[in-house]
Structures are given as structure tokens and as C-alpha cells.
């Protein structure tokens, strides 16, 4: 049967865990038996639970990702593109029998078609995801998403990323627990706490990190120098604790990464072009062949102020890259019998959505509020389309939030706080308790925003 969109349900043991009535030790769910859900049997998951973040920088247009055709505003404020030189951003609706329809109300953008083999059993789409008191700055909004803290209006921000606190609560051994595989270290992985820093790694590329190809003498000297720094007395002058921690991470991580063979994708797997493809292969290499439990990659150019396009164009190109990326990750972590070879959840996030209406003759959209978050993997439950059906998205919802405090409603507002999605992963995938979630997500236990409270989890897992 189809998944219900209602949040009203009988309390289960999992609900009790989320609400703090029961305790659960970290790492307690590293394996579980098959269970029947919604008419299908979920695969047996074993091995350490792992997580891959894909961050779409620039602000993804959720309204043209999972498209709410059931909202009569859509063709009015986003005129349907007629092809040729038309700069309208409205995507023509698919045929009635098209598999792009997720339900009778909304459909996927056609450039996301590579994801269709994963629907409805291995992928879930959450629309209208954001945080309270929205901020329209790329930098501040990204910081909110990556640190898990949304301040009150005028309040300060948190600098430390989510991942160091997650790793700490998982009580993992070793110093190679998480990695930002990206040109710059993502704030998700940043910390100034030396105890956390030594567990984080930043890898611009696998080939740059490894010492393969260097002379034996230079490799030995480099590793010796690292070891000397890592083991220097704590009183050593000018040796900052964070430098020491970072050196410890590099000391333990460099031989691990250096010993890895070059990643060879399975025959038939198609990775996106550009830097995203190699970054994903590097992240998969780490997640599969090292003690790394959390990895993150990123790609940009979602900031479509002009010439956004409808089916073709900038945004469509980014969505196709995303679809190829997520499908490649799935193919690489699944065997020929569609059974998992890695206990992995992949999550796509972006700092905000775009304005609901096209911004005039430029053929683009400006910074908005809520957008779409995508969750993929064998632990995902079937028929996961949230906050986007005729019941919870009546016509006019596309403009249900003000563009500024006290202003007229012109944006798509939040229905689910992004931290509720992360907390569900912490609890159901990693087996953490609600108290541990509160430690990872600052202020979690006191938040009362709609869609964020434990009773309003989406239950996509």
C-alpha cells in the first residue's frame, strides 16, 4: 500500500527513542533483520552505517526539481517554456502515463530521469525543507545547514560543523573517521576542537593526497617529519593544539589513502563529467576501503539568477549531473541482485531554494527559502514523497511565505526543518539516542518549529 502522508500515527518504539523515553547506545544498530514495510521487504543491512553528503552550492530550485503541477500558480508565475528562444523557466508537464509522476500532484524534472530506476523503493524526496528565520545569504545559509544551528533573528552563528560532533557521539576508534573530498574543506567537517580535528580529513583529490610516485627517500623523510610533529611534547613552543591534531590526522590518514588502489568503477556505471565524478569515486573508495564513516562532496552553479532554462539550460544540466551522481553511487554500492554492498545513506542538500516567480526578462530566479532534500539508499522506505501532494499542498502554496518579515507572501515556505531529516538519520541509521542528537544539533531539544519536532519526523527510514 502507499505510504501515508499523515504524521498522526501510533507511538512505536522508534518514536519513543526519538522523544527521549528510551536510551540507545551509539552504534547499536550496525545490523538488523529484514522487515516487511508497505508490501515490500527491506534488504538485510549489515556492516557499519555510513553517510555521504552531496552539497549543491548556490541554492537549488526545488520548484523545478520536484515540480508541483497541482498548484495552479505554477504555470502562472512560471510560464511554460515553448522551446526555441523562449526564456521562460516553466517545465512542460510530462504525459499522464510518464514515470516522472511521483503522485498525481508532482513530477520529477525530466533531467532527473536517471533516478527513475530507484523510485519508489530506494530514494525519497522531501519538499519544502528549510529552517526558521530564513537568511538569503549563500554564506550564512550554508553555515546554518552545515553547522545544524539556525539562530533567532539577529542571533549569532555556530562555526563547528555537524560531522565532528557526529563522529564524537559515535565513539569511533582510529583517526580517519570522516573526510571532506572537495577543493576546500566543507564547513560540515570543520572544527577547532583538537580532539575532533584529528578525526577529520580533507582530501582535494586522491592523487594529490597520496605519496605514490615520490622517491622512497622523500616519502620516508616526509612521514618522519609528520611523526615528529605528531609526537612532539605538548610543551613544544608554537605547536598549536589544532596544528598537532591536524598533523595526527594526516599522519594516520596519509598511509591509509596512499595504500589505496585507484578506484575502478563497475562496468556500466556512469559518473557525471567534471570534478564531481572523481570526487565521488574518491569518497566511495574511502567509505568502502577504510575506516571512514562519513564523507562529503560538493558541486556548484545552482545560483541561477539569469538564463536558468526549463528542460535544457543551466539548471537542467545541474540536475542531470546530480541524477548521474546519485545513480552512480547506488550502482557502485549494490550487487546484481539489488542487495547492498555498503550500508550507506546518501543525502543531497542545498542552502536554499529559489523565488517562486521567474524574475522577469532575465529568465532566472533569485534566492528563496524552502527547497528539496533527497535521501537515497537501501535503508530508505518505499514511496517517499513528502510535503507535496494535494492534501498538504493546496493551490497557492508556492507563495505562502513572505520575502521579508512583514512583507507579502512571495516565497515557498518551510514545512520540514532540515534538522528533522538529519536527526532521523542519526537515530535510525546510526542508532544514536535523542540526547546524542541534541549534542550534535545545538538547541535541538528545545526547538518547536513546525515539521521539526520529533512527532513530525518524516519516517523516510
Short mmCIF file of N, CA and C in Angstrom, two decimals, residues 59-68 74 78 107 109 112 126-128 302 308 315 319 348 350 352-355 365 369-373 388 393 412:
data_model
loop_
_atom_site.label_atom_id
_atom_site.label_comp_id
_atom_site.label_asym_id
_atom_site.label_seq_id
_atom_site.Cartn_x
_atom_site.Cartn_y
_atom_site.Cartn_z
N UNK A 59 22.14 27.26 -4.17
CA UNK A 59 20.70 27.34 -3.94
C UNK A 59 19.91 26.67 -5.04
N UNK A 60 19.56 25.39 -4.84
CA UNK A 60 18.86 24.63 -5.87
C UNK A 60 17.39 25.01 -5.95
N UNK A 61 16.89 25.17 -7.16
CA UNK A 61 15.48 25.50 -7.39
C UNK A 61 14.63 24.24 -7.19
N UNK A 62 14.12 24.08 -5.96
CA UNK A 62 13.31 22.92 -5.66
C UNK A 62 12.02 22.85 -6.44
N UNK A 63 11.48 24.01 -6.81
CA UNK A 63 10.22 24.05 -7.55
C UNK A 63 10.36 23.52 -8.97
N UNK A 64 11.57 23.47 -9.49
CA UNK A 64 11.82 22.84 -10.79
C UNK A 64 12.61 21.54 -10.63
N UNK A 65 12.68 21.03 -9.41
CA UNK A 65 13.31 19.73 -9.15
C UNK A 65 12.21 18.69 -8.98
N UNK A 66 11.39 18.87 -7.95
CA UNK A 66 10.13 18.12 -7.82
C UNK A 66 9.04 19.15 -8.07
N UNK A 67 8.40 19.06 -9.22
CA UNK A 67 7.57 20.16 -9.74
C UNK A 67 6.11 19.98 -9.33
N UNK A 68 5.54 20.97 -8.59
CA UNK A 68 4.17 20.85 -8.08
C UNK A 68 3.13 21.29 -9.12
N UNK A 74 1.71 27.46 -10.58
CA UNK A 74 2.95 27.13 -11.29
C UNK A 74 2.98 27.71 -12.71
N UNK A 78 5.36 30.88 -13.41
CA UNK A 78 6.47 30.29 -14.16
C UNK A 78 5.92 29.84 -15.52
N UNK A 107 5.79 15.94 -10.14
CA UNK A 107 6.61 15.10 -11.01
C UNK A 107 8.06 15.55 -10.95
N UNK A 109 11.67 16.63 -12.51
CA UNK A 109 12.22 17.29 -13.71
C UNK A 109 12.72 16.20 -14.65
N UNK A 112 16.12 14.51 -14.37
CA UNK A 112 16.37 13.61 -13.25
C UNK A 112 15.97 12.17 -13.60
N UNK A 126 11.97 14.95 -0.15
CA UNK A 126 11.30 15.80 0.84
C UNK A 126 11.27 17.23 0.30
N UNK A 127 10.07 17.73 0.02
CA UNK A 127 9.91 19.10 -0.47
C UNK A 127 9.73 20.05 0.71
N UNK A 128 9.95 21.34 0.43
CA UNK A 128 9.69 22.41 1.40
C UNK A 128 10.53 22.22 2.67
N UNK A 302 24.41 26.29 -8.93
CA UNK A 302 22.97 26.27 -8.78
C UNK A 302 22.39 27.68 -8.63
N UNK A 308 18.22 30.55 -16.56
CA UNK A 308 18.13 29.29 -15.82
C UNK A 308 17.75 28.13 -16.73
N UNK A 315 20.09 24.97 -15.14
CA UNK A 315 19.53 24.18 -14.04
C UNK A 315 19.32 22.73 -14.46
N UNK A 319 20.87 19.37 -12.65
CA UNK A 319 20.05 18.26 -12.19
C UNK A 319 20.48 16.94 -12.83
N UNK A 348 21.31 14.54 -0.56
CA UNK A 348 21.58 15.76 -1.32
C UNK A 348 20.92 16.93 -0.60
N UNK A 350 20.99 21.54 -0.22
CA UNK A 350 21.37 22.82 -0.80
C UNK A 350 20.91 23.91 0.17
N UNK A 352 19.39 26.86 0.09
CA UNK A 352 18.02 27.37 -0.01
C UNK A 352 17.49 27.12 -1.40
N UNK A 353 16.19 27.42 -1.58
CA UNK A 353 15.58 27.31 -2.89
C UNK A 353 15.64 28.64 -3.63
N UNK A 354 14.75 28.80 -4.58
CA UNK A 354 14.72 30.00 -5.40
C UNK A 354 13.35 30.68 -5.26
N UNK A 355 13.27 31.91 -5.71
CA UNK A 355 11.99 32.60 -5.70
C UNK A 355 10.97 31.83 -6.52
N UNK A 365 15.88 32.99 -11.49
CA UNK A 365 15.23 33.10 -10.19
C UNK A 365 16.24 33.61 -9.18
N UNK A 369 13.53 30.39 -0.28
CA UNK A 369 13.54 29.74 1.04
C UNK A 369 13.60 28.21 0.89
N UNK A 370 12.48 27.54 1.00
CA UNK A 370 12.49 26.08 1.06
C UNK A 370 12.85 25.45 -0.28
N UNK A 371 13.43 24.25 -0.20
CA UNK A 371 13.80 23.52 -1.41
C UNK A 371 13.58 22.02 -1.18
N UNK A 372 14.24 21.21 -1.99
CA UNK A 372 14.08 19.75 -1.95
C UNK A 372 15.35 19.10 -1.40
N UNK A 373 15.18 18.19 -0.46
CA UNK A 373 16.26 17.33 0.03
C UNK A 373 15.98 15.92 -0.46
N UNK A 388 4.31 17.19 -0.57
CA UNK A 388 3.99 17.58 -1.95
C UNK A 388 2.89 16.67 -2.50
N UNK A 393 -0.48 20.37 -0.05
CA UNK A 393 -0.02 21.44 -0.94
C UNK A 393 -1.21 21.96 -1.76
N UNK A 412 8.14 30.12 -1.34
CA UNK A 412 7.73 28.82 -0.83
C UNK A 412 8.32 28.65 0.56
#
